[in-house]
Structure formats: structure tokens, C-alpha cells
Coordinates of C-alpha atoms in Angstrom, one line a residue:
M868 CA -9.1 -24.0 45.1
N869 CA -10.9 -25.3 42.1
E870 CA -7.9 -23.4 40.3
Q871 CA -4.9 -24.9 41.9
M872 CA -7.0 -28.6 41.9
G873 CA -6.9 -27.8 38.1
V874 CA -2.9 -27.0 37.8
Q875 CA -2.4 -29.9 39.7
S876 CA -4.3 -31.8 37.9
T877 CA -2.6 -30.6 34.6
G878 CA 1.0 -31.5 35.9
R879 CA -0.6 -35.1 36.3
Q880 CA -2.1 -34.9 32.8
A881 CA 1.3 -33.5 31.3
P882 CA 1.8 -33.8 27.6
N883 CA -1.7 -33.5 26.4
A884 CA -2.4 -30.4 28.7
I885 CA 0.6 -28.9 27.9
W886 CA 0.1 -29.5 24.3
V887 CA -3.2 -27.8 24.2
L888 CA -2.0 -24.8 26.0
R889 CA 1.1 -24.3 23.8
L890 CA -1.4 -24.4 20.8
V891 CA -4.0 -21.6 22.7
L892 CA -0.8 -19.8 23.4
S893 CA 0.5 -19.9 19.9
L894 CA -3.3 -18.9 18.7
I895 CA -1.5 -15.2 20.3
G896 CA 0.5 -14.4 17.5
F897 CA -1.6 -16.1 15.0
T898 CA -4.1 -13.9 15.6
A899 CA -2.5 -10.7 15.9
V900 CA -0.5 -11.2 12.7
I901 CA -3.5 -12.0 10.6
A902 CA -5.5 -8.9 12.1
Q903 CA -2.2 -6.9 11.7
V904 CA -1.9 -7.3 7.9
M905 CA -6.1 -7.2 7.7
L906 CA -6.0 -3.9 9.9
M907 CA -3.0 -2.2 7.6
R908 CA -4.9 -3.0 4.6
E909 CA -7.9 -1.2 5.8
L910 CA -6.1 2.0 7.2
L911 CA -4.7 2.1 3.8
V912 CA -7.4 2.8 2.2
V913 CA -8.7 5.0 4.7
F914 CA -5.7 7.0 4.2
Y915 CA -2.3 7.0 2.3
G916 CA -1.3 3.9 0.4
N917 CA 2.7 4.2 1.1
E918 CA 4.9 2.9 3.5
L919 CA 5.2 6.1 5.4
A920 CA 1.8 5.9 6.4
L921 CA 2.3 2.1 7.5
G922 CA 5.2 3.1 9.6
V923 CA 2.7 5.5 11.3
M924 CA 0.2 2.7 12.1
L925 CA 2.9 0.2 12.7
A926 CA 4.5 2.5 15.3
N927 CA 0.8 2.8 17.0
W928 CA 0.5 -0.8 17.1
L929 CA 3.5 -1.8 18.7
L930 CA 3.5 1.1 21.3
W931 CA -0.4 -0.5 22.5
T932 CA 0.7 -3.7 22.6
A933 CA 3.8 -2.9 24.3
L934 CA 1.7 -0.9 26.9
G935 CA -1.0 -3.9 26.9
A936 CA 1.8 -6.3 27.7
G937 CA 3.5 -4.2 30.5
L938 CA 0.6 -2.3 32.4
L939 CA -1.7 -6.0 32.0
G940 CA 1.6 -7.8 32.9
R941 CA 1.9 -6.5 35.9
W942 CA -1.5 -7.4 37.1
A943 CA -0.8 -11.2 35.4
M944 CA 1.8 -11.8 38.0
R945 CA -0.8 -10.8 41.1
V946 CA -3.7 -12.1 39.5
I947 CA -5.2 -15.7 41.4
H948 CA -6.6 -17.5 38.5
P949 CA -4.3 -16.8 35.4
R950 CA -6.6 -19.2 33.5
K951 CA -9.6 -17.1 34.2
L952 CA -7.5 -13.9 32.9
V953 CA -6.2 -15.8 30.0
A954 CA -9.7 -17.0 28.8
S955 CA -11.2 -13.6 29.7
L956 CA -8.5 -11.7 27.4
Q957 CA -9.0 -14.0 24.4
T958 CA -13.0 -13.6 24.7
L959 CA -12.2 -9.8 24.6
L960 CA -10.3 -10.5 21.7
A961 CA -12.7 -12.5 19.8
F962 CA -15.2 -9.5 19.7
A963 CA -12.6 -6.6 19.6
L964 CA -11.3 -7.5 16.0
P965 CA -14.9 -6.9 14.3
V966 CA -15.4 -4.1 16.5
T967 CA -11.9 -2.2 15.6
L968 CA -12.8 -3.2 11.7
L969 CA -15.5 -1.4 12.0
A970 CA -14.1 1.4 13.9
V971 CA -10.8 1.6 11.5
R972 CA -14.0 1.6 8.0
A973 CA -16.3 4.4 9.9
S974 CA -13.3 6.5 11.0
K975 CA -12.9 7.9 7.4
D976 CA -16.2 9.3 7.7
L977 CA -15.4 10.9 11.2
C978 CA -12.5 12.4 9.0
H979 CA -14.4 14.1 6.8
S980 CA -12.6 12.8 3.9
L981 CA -14.0 11.5 0.6
P982 CA -12.8 8.4 -1.6
G983 CA -9.1 9.2 -3.1
E984 CA -8.8 11.8 -0.8
I985 CA -5.4 12.6 0.9
L986 CA -5.8 13.1 4.5
G987 CA -2.3 14.6 6.6
P988 CA 0.0 13.2 8.9
V989 CA -2.3 14.1 12.1
P990 CA -5.6 12.7 11.5
M991 CA -3.7 9.9 10.2
F992 CA -1.7 9.2 13.8
L993 CA -4.6 10.1 15.4
T994 CA -6.9 7.6 14.0
S995 CA -5.0 5.0 13.6
C996 CA -4.0 5.2 17.6
A997 CA -7.7 5.6 18.7
T998 CA -9.2 2.6 16.5
L999 CA -6.1 0.2 17.0
S1000 CA -5.9 0.7 20.8
V1001 CA -8.3 -1.7 22.4
L1002 CA -7.5 -4.6 20.3
C1003 CA -3.8 -3.7 20.7
L1004 CA -4.3 -3.6 24.7
I1005 CA -5.7 -7.2 24.8
S1006 CA -3.4 -8.6 22.3
G1007 CA -0.3 -7.6 24.5
G1008 CA -1.9 -8.4 27.7
L1009 CA -2.5 -12.0 26.6
F1010 CA 1.3 -12.3 26.1
A1011 CA 1.9 -11.7 29.8
A1012 CA -1.0 -13.5 31.5
G1013 CA -0.2 -16.4 29.2
S1014 CA 3.6 -16.4 30.4
R1015 CA 2.6 -16.5 34.0
L1016 CA -0.1 -19.2 33.0
F1017 CA 2.4 -21.0 31.2
R1018 CA 4.8 -20.8 34.2
D1019 CA 2.4 -22.1 36.8
T1020 CA 1.3 -25.0 34.7
T1021 CA 4.8 -26.1 34.0
G1022 CA 6.5 -24.7 37.0
A1023 CA 9.3 -23.1 34.9
P1024 CA 10.9 -20.1 36.0
I1025 CA 9.2 -16.5 35.0
A1026 CA 12.1 -16.0 32.4
T1027 CA 12.2 -19.5 31.1
A1028 CA 8.3 -19.4 30.7
T1029 CA 8.1 -15.8 28.8
G1030 CA 11.1 -17.3 26.4
A1031 CA 8.9 -20.0 25.3
V1032 CA 5.5 -18.3 25.0
Y1033 CA 7.8 -16.0 23.1
L1034 CA 8.9 -18.5 20.7
L1035 CA 5.0 -19.9 20.6
E1036 CA 3.5 -16.8 19.4
A1037 CA 6.8 -16.3 17.0
A1038 CA 5.6 -19.6 15.7
G1039 CA 2.0 -18.8 15.6
S1040 CA 2.7 -15.5 13.6
G1041 CA 5.1 -17.4 11.0
V1042 CA 1.7 -19.7 10.4
G1043 CA -0.3 -16.7 10.2
G1044 CA 1.0 -14.9 7.9
V1045 CA 1.8 -17.8 5.4
V1046 CA -2.1 -18.4 6.1
A1047 CA -2.8 -14.9 5.4
G1048 CA -0.9 -14.3 2.5
L1049 CA -2.1 -17.4 0.8
M1050 CA -5.5 -17.9 1.9
L1051 CA -7.4 -15.4 3.7
L1052 CA -6.5 -12.3 1.7
Q1053 CA -7.8 -13.7 -0.9
M1054 CA -11.6 -13.4 0.6
S1055 CA -13.7 -10.4 -0.3
N1056 CA -15.0 -10.1 3.3
P1057 CA -12.8 -8.9 6.2
F1058 CA -15.6 -9.5 8.7
A1059 CA -15.7 -13.0 8.0
I1060 CA -11.6 -13.4 8.5
T1061 CA -12.6 -11.4 11.7
A1062 CA -15.0 -14.0 12.6
V1063 CA -13.3 -17.0 12.1
L1064 CA -10.4 -15.4 14.2
G1065 CA -13.0 -14.7 17.0
V1066 CA -14.4 -18.4 17.1
L1067 CA -10.2 -19.7 17.3
N1068 CA -10.1 -17.2 20.2
L1069 CA -13.2 -18.7 21.9
L1070 CA -12.6 -22.2 21.1
A1071 CA -8.9 -21.4 23.1
A1072 CA -10.9 -19.5 25.8
W1073 CA -13.0 -22.7 26.7
A1074 CA -10.0 -25.1 26.3
V1075 CA -8.4 -22.9 28.7
M1076 CA -11.4 -22.7 31.1
A1077 CA -12.5 -26.4 30.6
P1078 CA -9.9 -28.4 33.3
V1079 CA -10.6 -26.2 36.4
S1080 CA -14.5 -25.7 35.2
T1081 CA -17.2 -27.5 37.2
R1082 CA -19.8 -26.6 34.7
R1083 CA -18.4 -27.7 31.3
H1084 CA -21.4 -28.2 29.4
V1085 CA -23.1 -24.3 30.6
M1086 CA -19.9 -22.8 29.5
G1087 CA -19.6 -24.6 26.2
A1088 CA -23.0 -24.1 25.5
S1089 CA -22.5 -19.9 26.1
F1090 CA -19.1 -20.1 24.0
A1091 CA -20.8 -21.9 21.1
V1092 CA -23.8 -19.2 21.0
M1093 CA -21.1 -16.1 21.0
A1094 CA -19.4 -18.4 18.3
A1095 CA -22.8 -18.0 16.2
L1096 CA -23.1 -14.6 16.9
L1097 CA -19.6 -13.7 15.4
L1098 CA -20.1 -15.9 12.3
I1099 CA -23.4 -14.2 11.9
S1100 CA -22.1 -10.5 12.2
G1101 CA -19.1 -11.4 10.0
Y1102 CA -21.6 -11.2 7.0
K1103 CA -24.1 -9.0 8.0
L1104 CA -21.6 -6.2 9.2
Q1105 CA -19.6 -6.1 5.2
P1106 CA -22.5 -4.4 3.9
L1107 CA -23.0 -2.0 6.0
S1108 CA -19.4 -0.7 6.8
L1109 CA -18.4 -0.4 3.1
A1110 CA -21.4 1.7 2.5
R1111 CA -20.4 4.0 5.1
L1112 CA -16.9 3.6 3.8
W1113 CA -17.6 4.7 0.4
R1114 CA -20.7 7.1 0.9
G1115 CA -21.6 9.5 -1.7
F1116 CA -20.4 6.8 -4.1
D1117 CA -22.3 3.6 -5.6
L1118 CA -20.4 1.0 -4.5
V1119 CA -20.2 -1.7 -7.1
A1120 CA -17.7 -4.2 -6.2
A1121 CA -15.0 -4.8 -3.2
Q1122 CA -12.2 -7.1 -3.3
N1123 CA -8.8 -8.3 -1.7
S1124 CA -6.0 -9.3 -4.0
V1125 CA -2.4 -10.1 -2.7
Y1126 CA -1.3 -6.3 -3.9
G1127 CA -4.3 -4.3 -2.1
S1128 CA -7.7 -3.9 -1.8
L1129 CA -9.8 -3.2 -4.9
A1130 CA -12.9 -1.1 -4.9
V1131 CA -15.0 -0.5 -8.1
V1132 CA -17.4 3.0 -7.5
E1133 CA -20.1 4.7 -10.1
T1134 CA -20.6 7.9 -10.4
G1135 CA -23.1 8.9 -13.1
A1136 CA -22.2 7.1 -16.6
S1137 CA -18.8 6.2 -15.2
R1138 CA -17.0 3.9 -13.1
S1139 CA -13.7 4.2 -11.2
L1140 CA -11.3 1.4 -9.6
F1141 CA -9.6 2.4 -6.2
E1142 CA -6.8 0.2 -5.1
N1143 CA -5.4 1.2 -1.3
G1144 CA -8.2 3.9 -1.4
L1145 CA -6.3 5.8 -4.2
I1146 CA -8.0 6.2 -7.8
V1147 CA -6.2 4.0 -10.5
M1148 CA -8.2 4.7 -13.5
T1149 CA -11.8 5.7 -14.1
V1150 CA -14.0 4.5 -17.5
P1151 CA -14.8 6.4 -19.6
D1152 CA -12.1 9.3 -19.5
P1153 CA -11.0 10.3 -22.8
A1154 CA -8.6 13.0 -21.7
A1155 CA -6.2 10.8 -19.4
A1156 CA -6.7 8.1 -22.3
E1157 CA -5.5 10.5 -24.8
E1158 CA -2.8 12.1 -23.4
A1159 CA -1.2 9.0 -21.7
V1160 CA -0.2 7.9 -25.4
H1161 CA -0.4 10.4 -28.2
F1162 CA 2.1 12.8 -26.9
A1163 CA 5.1 9.8 -27.0
L1164 CA 3.5 7.9 -30.3
L1165 CA 3.5 11.5 -31.8
E1166 CA 6.9 12.1 -31.5
H1167 CA 8.2 9.0 -32.7
P1168 CA 7.9 9.4 -36.9
E1169 CA 6.8 5.7 -37.2
P1170 CA 6.2 3.9 -34.1
R1171 CA 5.5 -0.3 -34.7
R1172 CA 6.1 -1.8 -31.4
L1173 CA 5.2 -0.2 -27.9
L1174 CA 5.3 -1.1 -24.6
L1175 CA 2.7 0.1 -22.0
I1176 CA 3.2 -0.9 -18.2
G1177 CA 0.1 0.0 -16.7
G1178 CA -3.4 1.9 -17.2
G1179 CA -4.2 0.3 -20.8
V1180 CA -8.3 -0.4 -19.4
N1181 CA -9.1 3.0 -19.5
G1182 CA -8.8 3.6 -22.9
S1183 CA -5.1 3.9 -23.5
V1184 CA -4.7 1.0 -25.3
A1185 CA -7.9 1.7 -27.5
E1186 CA -6.0 5.3 -28.2
A1187 CA -3.2 3.6 -29.1
L1188 CA -4.3 1.1 -31.5
S1189 CA -5.6 4.5 -33.6
H1190 CA -2.0 5.1 -34.7
P1191 CA -1.9 3.0 -38.1
S1192 CA 1.5 1.8 -38.1
L1193 CA 1.6 0.0 -34.7
E1194 CA 2.3 -3.5 -35.3
R1195 CA 1.9 -4.4 -31.6
I1196 CA 1.1 -3.3 -27.9
D1197 CA 2.8 -5.3 -24.7
Y1198 CA 0.8 -4.4 -22.2
V1199 CA 2.0 -5.4 -18.8
E1200 CA 0.3 -5.0 -15.2
L1201 CA 1.4 -6.1 -11.6
D1202 CA -2.0 -7.2 -10.2
P1203 CA -3.8 -10.1 -12.2
K1204 CA -7.0 -8.7 -10.7
I1205 CA -7.2 -6.0 -12.3
F1206 CA -7.5 -7.9 -15.3
D1207 CA -10.3 -9.8 -13.7
V1208 CA -12.2 -6.8 -12.6
A1209 CA -11.6 -5.2 -16.0
A1210 CA -13.4 -8.0 -17.3
R1211 CA -16.6 -7.7 -15.2
Y1212 CA -17.1 -4.4 -14.4
F1213 CA -15.7 -2.4 -17.5
P1214 CA -16.7 -5.1 -20.0
A1215 CA -16.9 -2.3 -23.0
A1216 CA -13.4 -1.4 -22.3
W1217 CA -12.2 -4.4 -22.1
R1218 CA -14.0 -5.9 -25.2
K1219 CA -12.0 -3.5 -27.1
L1220 CA -8.6 -4.3 -25.6
R1221 CA -9.3 -8.1 -26.0
S1222 CA -10.5 -8.0 -29.5
D1223 CA -7.4 -6.6 -31.2
S1224 CA -4.9 -9.0 -32.2
R1225 CA -1.7 -6.7 -32.0
V1226 CA -2.8 -6.5 -28.4
H1227 CA -0.5 -9.0 -25.6
I1228 CA -1.3 -9.0 -22.2
H1229 CA 1.2 -9.7 -19.3
S1230 CA 0.3 -9.8 -15.5
M1231 CA 3.9 -9.4 -14.2
D1232 CA 6.1 -7.0 -12.7
G1233 CA 7.1 -4.4 -15.5
R1234 CA 10.7 -4.1 -14.8
R1235 CA 10.8 -8.0 -14.7
F1236 CA 9.0 -8.4 -17.9
L1237 CA 11.5 -5.5 -19.3
K1238 CA 14.5 -7.6 -18.1
S1239 CA 13.4 -10.6 -19.3
T1240 CA 11.8 -9.9 -22.8
P1241 CA 13.9 -10.8 -25.7
D1242 CA 12.0 -7.8 -27.9
S1243 CA 13.2 -3.9 -28.2
F1244 CA 10.5 -1.4 -28.6
D1245 CA 9.9 1.8 -30.6
V1246 CA 8.0 3.9 -27.6
I1247 CA 7.7 2.5 -23.8
I1248 CA 4.9 4.5 -22.1
V1249 CA 5.2 4.4 -18.2
N1250 CA 1.4 5.1 -17.2
L1251 CA 1.7 4.4 -13.5
P1252 CA 0.7 6.6 -10.6
D1253 CA 3.1 9.3 -9.3
P1254 CA 5.6 7.4 -7.4
H1255 CA 3.7 7.8 -4.1
T1256 CA 5.2 4.5 -2.7
A1257 CA 8.7 2.8 -3.1
Q1258 CA 7.2 0.2 -4.9
L1259 CA 5.9 3.1 -7.7
N1260 CA 9.2 4.5 -7.1
R1261 CA 11.1 2.0 -9.0
F1262 CA 9.7 3.4 -12.3
Y1263 CA 11.4 6.5 -12.0
T1264 CA 15.0 5.5 -11.6
E1265 CA 18.3 5.8 -12.9
E1266 CA 18.5 2.2 -13.0
F1267 CA 15.0 1.2 -15.0
Y1268 CA 15.9 4.4 -17.2
R1269 CA 18.6 2.5 -18.1
E1270 CA 17.0 -1.2 -18.3
A1271 CA 14.4 0.9 -20.6
A1272 CA 17.2 2.5 -22.6
A1273 CA 18.6 -1.0 -23.6
K1274 CA 15.3 -2.1 -24.7
L1275 CA 14.8 0.7 -27.1
R1276 CA 15.4 1.0 -30.8
P1277 CA 17.9 3.6 -32.4
A1278 CA 14.9 6.1 -32.5
G1279 CA 13.5 4.9 -29.5
I1280 CA 11.2 6.7 -26.9
L1281 CA 10.2 6.8 -23.0
S1282 CA 7.6 8.7 -21.7
F1283 CA 5.8 9.0 -18.4
Q1284 CA 3.6 11.6 -16.6
V1285 CA 3.3 13.0 -13.1
T1286 CA 0.5 15.0 -11.3
S1287 CA 1.8 18.9 -11.5
S1288 CA 0.0 22.1 -11.9
E1289 CA -1.3 24.0 -14.7
N1290 CA 0.4 27.6 -14.0
Y1291 CA 1.8 27.4 -10.7
I1292 CA 4.9 25.6 -9.9
S1293 CA 5.4 25.5 -6.1
Q1294 CA 9.0 24.7 -4.7
E1295 CA 8.2 21.2 -3.6
L1296 CA 6.3 20.9 -7.1
A1297 CA 9.5 22.3 -8.6
D1298 CA 11.7 20.2 -6.8
F1299 CA 10.2 16.9 -7.5
L1300 CA 10.0 17.5 -11.2
R1301 CA 13.2 18.6 -11.4
C1302 CA 14.5 15.6 -9.7
L1303 CA 12.9 13.7 -12.4
Q1304 CA 14.5 15.2 -15.6
H1305 CA 17.8 15.1 -13.6
T1306 CA 17.6 11.4 -13.5
L1307 CA 16.6 11.1 -16.9
R1308 CA 19.2 13.1 -18.4
Q1309 CA 21.8 10.8 -16.7
V1310 CA 20.8 7.9 -19.2
F1311 CA 19.1 9.7 -22.5
P1312 CA 20.9 12.9 -24.3
E1313 CA 17.7 14.3 -25.3
V1314 CA 14.7 15.1 -22.8
T1315 CA 11.5 17.5 -23.0
A1316 CA 8.8 18.2 -20.7
I1317 CA 5.2 19.3 -22.1
P1318 CA 3.8 21.4 -19.7
G1319 CA -0.1 21.1 -18.0
D1320 CA -2.1 19.6 -14.9
T1321 CA 0.1 16.8 -15.5
V1322 CA 3.6 16.9 -16.8
H1323 CA 4.7 14.5 -19.6
F1324 CA 8.5 14.0 -19.7
I1325 CA 9.8 12.6 -23.0
A1326 CA 13.1 11.0 -23.5
A1327 CA 15.1 9.9 -26.7
A1328 CA 17.9 7.2 -27.1
K1329 CA 19.3 9.6 -29.9
P1330 CA 19.9 13.1 -30.0
G1331 CA 17.6 15.2 -32.6
T1332 CA 14.6 12.9 -32.1
L1333 CA 12.5 15.0 -30.5
T1334 CA 10.7 18.1 -31.3
S1335 CA 8.9 21.0 -29.6
D1336 CA 7.2 21.9 -32.3
P1337 CA 3.4 21.3 -31.8
Q1338 CA 2.8 22.0 -35.7
E1339 CA 5.0 19.6 -36.6
L1340 CA 2.9 17.0 -34.6
L1341 CA -0.3 18.3 -36.1
L1342 CA 1.1 17.2 -39.2
R1343 CA 1.5 13.9 -38.1
L1344 CA -1.7 13.6 -36.2
R1345 CA -3.1 14.4 -40.0
A1346 CA -1.0 12.5 -41.8
R1347 CA -2.3 9.4 -39.4
H1348 CA -5.7 10.4 -39.7
L1349 CA -6.2 10.7 -35.8
H1350 CA -9.1 12.5 -34.9
P1351 CA -8.7 13.3 -30.7
Q1352 CA -10.4 15.4 -28.6
Y1353 CA -7.7 16.7 -25.8
V1354 CA -4.4 16.2 -28.0
G1355 CA -5.4 17.6 -31.1
E1356 CA -5.9 20.6 -33.3
N1357 CA -7.2 22.9 -30.6
F1358 CA -5.6 22.3 -27.5
L1359 CA -2.0 20.7 -28.6
P1360 CA -0.6 24.1 -30.1
F1361 CA -1.8 25.8 -26.6
R1362 CA -0.4 22.9 -24.7
M1363 CA 3.0 23.4 -25.9
S1364 CA 3.3 27.0 -26.9
P1365 CA 6.9 28.0 -26.7
D1366 CA 6.5 30.4 -23.5
R1367 CA 4.6 27.6 -21.6
M1368 CA 7.3 25.0 -22.2
R1369 CA 10.3 27.4 -21.9
D1370 CA 8.5 28.8 -18.7
L1371 CA 8.2 25.2 -17.4
Q1372 CA 12.2 24.2 -18.1
L1373 CA 13.3 27.2 -16.5
Q1374 CA 11.4 26.4 -13.4
I1375 CA 12.5 22.5 -13.4
E1376 CA 16.5 23.0 -14.9
A1377 CA 18.5 20.8 -12.8
L1378 CA 20.3 22.6 -9.9
P1379 CA 24.1 21.6 -8.6
S1380 CA 22.4 20.3 -5.7
T1381 CA 19.6 18.4 -7.4
P1382 CA 19.9 14.4 -6.5
V1383 CA 19.3 11.4 -9.0
N1384 CA 16.6 9.1 -8.2
R1385 CA 18.0 5.6 -7.8
D1386 CA 16.5 2.1 -6.5
F1387 CA 18.4 2.3 -3.2
A1388 CA 18.5 6.3 -3.2
P1389 CA 14.7 6.7 -3.7
V1390 CA 14.7 10.7 -3.5
A1391 CA 11.9 11.4 -5.7
Y1392 CA 9.8 9.4 -3.6
Y1393 CA 10.5 11.7 -0.7
F1394 CA 9.9 14.6 -2.7
D1395 CA 6.8 13.2 -3.6
V1396 CA 5.9 12.6 0.2
A1397 CA 7.3 16.4 0.9
L1398 CA 5.0 17.4 -2.2
W1399 CA 2.1 15.9 0.0
S1400 CA 2.8 17.3 3.1
A1401 CA 3.0 20.7 1.7
P1402 CA -0.7 21.4 2.1
F1403 CA -1.3 20.5 5.4
H1404 CA 1.7 21.9 7.2
Q1405 CA 5.2 22.8 5.8
T1406 CA 7.2 22.1 8.9
S1407 CA 6.5 18.7 8.2
A1408 CA 7.1 19.0 4.2
R1409 CA 10.8 20.4 5.2
W1410 CA 11.2 17.5 7.5
V1411 CA 10.7 15.0 4.8
E1412 CA 13.1 17.1 3.1
S1413 CA 15.8 17.0 5.1
F1414 CA 15.4 13.0 5.1
A1415 CA 16.0 13.4 1.4
S1416 CA 19.1 14.9 1.5
M1417 CA 20.6 13.1 4.7
S1418 CA 23.3 10.3 3.6
F1419 CA 23.0 6.8 5.1
Y1420 CA 26.4 7.2 7.1
R1421 CA 24.4 10.5 8.7
F1422 CA 21.0 8.4 9.5
F1423 CA 23.0 5.4 10.7
V1424 CA 24.8 7.3 13.2
A1425 CA 22.2 9.3 14.4
T1426 CA 19.7 6.3 14.8
M1427 CA 22.7 4.7 16.9
L1428 CA 23.0 7.7 19.0
L1429 CA 19.2 7.8 19.8
L1430 CA 19.4 4.2 20.6
A1431 CA 22.2 4.8 22.9
A1432 CA 20.5 7.8 24.7
L1433 CA 17.6 5.2 25.4
I1434 CA 19.7 2.5 27.1
P1435 CA 20.0 4.4 30.4
L1436 CA 16.3 4.3 30.9
L1437 CA 16.3 0.4 30.5
W1438 CA 18.1 0.9 34.3
L1439 CA 15.5 3.4 35.4
W1440 CA 13.0 0.8 35.0
P1441 CA 11.8 -0.9 37.8
A1442 CA 12.3 -4.1 38.4
S1443 CA 9.5 -6.6 39.2
R1444 CA 8.9 -8.7 42.3
E1445 CA 9.8 -12.0 40.4
D1446 CA 13.1 -10.3 39.1
K1447 CA 14.3 -9.2 42.7
S1448 CA 13.8 -12.3 44.0

């Protein structure tokens, strides 16, 4: 009776009550999109930071949301008091947000993984499916319950009410996306974000129930207590969950940037920076710093201008500066937060980098810098991770190599490194390396590859520039008075021994079927994913490789046929009572 009186009263108050209801329903989309962005970033830290992992996680998100809308939607159409249902779901949602975030972070420990370890596709699917289930079921159910409440409040047909709620939810999602991108994701405490969203949903639950409640003051006090508990837990759970997420390491700092989640951990005398769960750099790491720059700089007879894209804070810039002929180094990083983190948590390495006037730092995309700079370079070094993601793959494509070649001086050199194997080259690894070398040769007349646990590809703009003779490089090393530990007198002759160089070249020589890696045909990205998948299951690796060789036309036709096959299911889906009427 109270519910019916409330509806009638709402009808008489029309404008104000309906606008409040519209705001409440918009909050569904606002909450969902912020929670989605935040939880996807957290799941990337637990698993593998690429687009395929995101696809698996989003598939689970959509699956559970659809189930929530479908299952709870049938209940919402039969329930007597839709206001109570909406208020209850929003209250549950408020507390499900921090619980889900806590479950995501705890899942890494349950999977028995270490920071930086890549998990297989099966645990990725199962864990994201389990952790997202409750939150997405509630979020999907809220849409159905909100449609019923909007119908009862406005008297509109159910189809009209559903469409209106869909538009309101979409508007809330748009606002939530802007707020998340510009403000919330800069916060270092995701639990504080969940607390704010929880308080907003508790306030909405109170606004929904207030018109029909006979004990408004008691109900308001209860919601205020729950909101206070959420805010307190938002700050208490952050350090506890981070300690569990990075168990086994001394977590120094954790913060967000627009490009990902950053974490600095300490192990003994070294510190490492992780982005989205994958290691970016370790300081000190003299082997990585030396190899990143010395191979390429020694191949050039007298390098004066160097462009370093990524990875300079770990000591690479300092190693490059030891070459006496260098007059200028342009060091480019996409994420400006990396510079802030370096200045605060890697102070010694940062001071070395900033103290030399020859070093010029740029915070922008490497390809954009290459296109916009009027300068030319003797050496361009790409010191980035393997093409694990589509974004990183842009630095391993024919288009990028052409942009780099256009900015090289006549005897200029381009160099990059990718993860390999010291001795055994598997089929998946050979396909990956073969694709990169074949792509390089589309642009550069001379290409060489130096074997090791990382393969260094070096390409020259002019034939006859490069040398595979380690003794020639040792002469340049001595002439420049360099004394590196890992690219020096003892290691260089072994690393570039003729039999090792020849064996690697035989294994990665291009085949007639070897594709070229391009911006809009990122096959190296697919080969890298296949290489990642192979240790977990050979079938999954072969499946990924099949996509790499599939043309866009075949993929489009296969997708259309699959969608056409699903159409008969719509005719078999049972209609609700409202549809029949």
C-alpha cells in the first residue's frame, strides 16, 4: 500500500521526482564504467597487459552483466515493490565494489604467481570470471530493475521505459568515462574510488526509498553509517591488499598514470619498476644498460646524435654518454609519470641522466617525436619491451622503420632488441624473429642479428656500414677508451662468434610464407602472443598463429557467418508476459 501511495505521490510531484529518478538511473552507467576501467587495470597487473587479455576480461564482464539483466530482469517484472529491489541492489553494489577489488588483488596469490610472471589463458579466464561475477550480476540486474521502476513511475510502456533507461545509463557511462580518465585514475588508491562510488550508490538507494519510507530518519542514519564504513575501509584496505599483491617483495610505491598502474618494488640492493604487472626496468642493471646501447653505437664509426626511445633511466643513457663522440642524446618516454617515479625512487640514476647537458628529455610518443622533429640522427635505438601489445607493436612495423630511415643520416643505424634464447630457438620463437628481420629488410639494405638471451637487430641505411667481426668492434671499444663489463673484451668475441652468428641467421632466414609486420596487419604481435601461449598449451599457440595468417576478408566472412548462425536463437528465446500482451 505504501509503495502504491508513493508511486501516486511521485506522479503528482512529476518533474522533481522523475528528475531524481533519472539521476539515480544514470548512476548505474556512471558506476559501471568507472568500475570497469579500474578493475580492468587491476586485472592487467595480475595477468598480462595486452589487448587479448583485456578481451578475455571484457568478455566475462559482458557475460555476467547480460546474465544479471536476464535473470534478475524476469524477477524485476514480477516483483511487487520495484523501489525496494532497486535500493537493495544499489546497496549491494556499494559493498560489492571494494570486495571485488580485494578479490582481484588476492587472486594473484591464489594463482601462485610472482610479480612479472605471465599466467596462461585458462587461469586468466577462470579468475576474471570468478572475481567479476557478483559485481556484474548486480550491475546487470540494476538495469532491469530500473526499467521496471521507471515504467511504474512514469506510466510508460515497458519498451519505452527500457529505452529511456538505456539512454540514461549511456549518458552516465559517458560522464563516468570522462571523470575516470581525467580525475579518478590519477588517484593512487583505487579503494578510495570504490568508496566514493559506494557512497554515491548508498545516497541513490536512500533517494529511491525516501518517498515511500515511514522512517526516513532511521533509514538515513543507517545509510550514513554504511557510507562511513565504506570510506574508512577505502583507506584501510589499500596497504593490506597491495602487500598481498606484491608478496615476497618490498613495495616502495604504487601509483596510477593514464597509461597504466605503476609499482616500484625493492629486492636487496636493486629496485624495479613494473607497469601493469610487467617489468619495465631494474636499477642497477648494468648488463641490460650496456647491451641496450653499446652494440649499436659500436657499429657506427663515429656517432654524434642519438635518439633513444624508452628505457633510459636504468643506466642506458649513462652508458651511451661514455662514447666521446656523442654530442646530443634525445631520450623519449611516452608516460611522464616514469620521469616522476625515476626522480623520486631512482634518484642516483636520475641525477646522472639530468646532470649532462647533452641529454634532452621528451615526454611524448616515440613515433610522434620521430615524425615531428626536424633533426636527423646517426643512431636510433628502440629500447622498449617486446611487441606484447598492439601499442608496442607500432615500433616493430614497416611503417615505423620507414619513418626511422627517413630521419637517419647517410651512415645511420637503427637498433632494437627482443627476448630470445641463448641456444635453443623454438619454432614459435623462430617465426617471431623471422618476421621482424623480414620486415626490417623491406626498408634497410643491410641487417644483422646478434644472438643471445636477447637478440639485437641492427639495420643500416647504407650497405657496407655494419660489421659482424667482433675484433673490429673491440678496436673501436679501445679507441673510445670504453670499459664495459658485459659488452667488452671477454664477452663480445663469444657473443659475436662466427658460428653463433651463422647459426642464428640460418634459423631466422625469411621463408616464402613469412609475413611483413605492418601497422594495420600486426602479425609480429600475433607471433609474440603465440610465443607466450606455447609454454601453456601448444593448441592455443597454433590457434593464435592461425589468426596471424588469416586475411581480413576471411576473418570478416567468418564473423558474419557466426553472427548469422546466432539469429535463430532470437526466435527460440521465450518471450516475457509483457511482450505477449
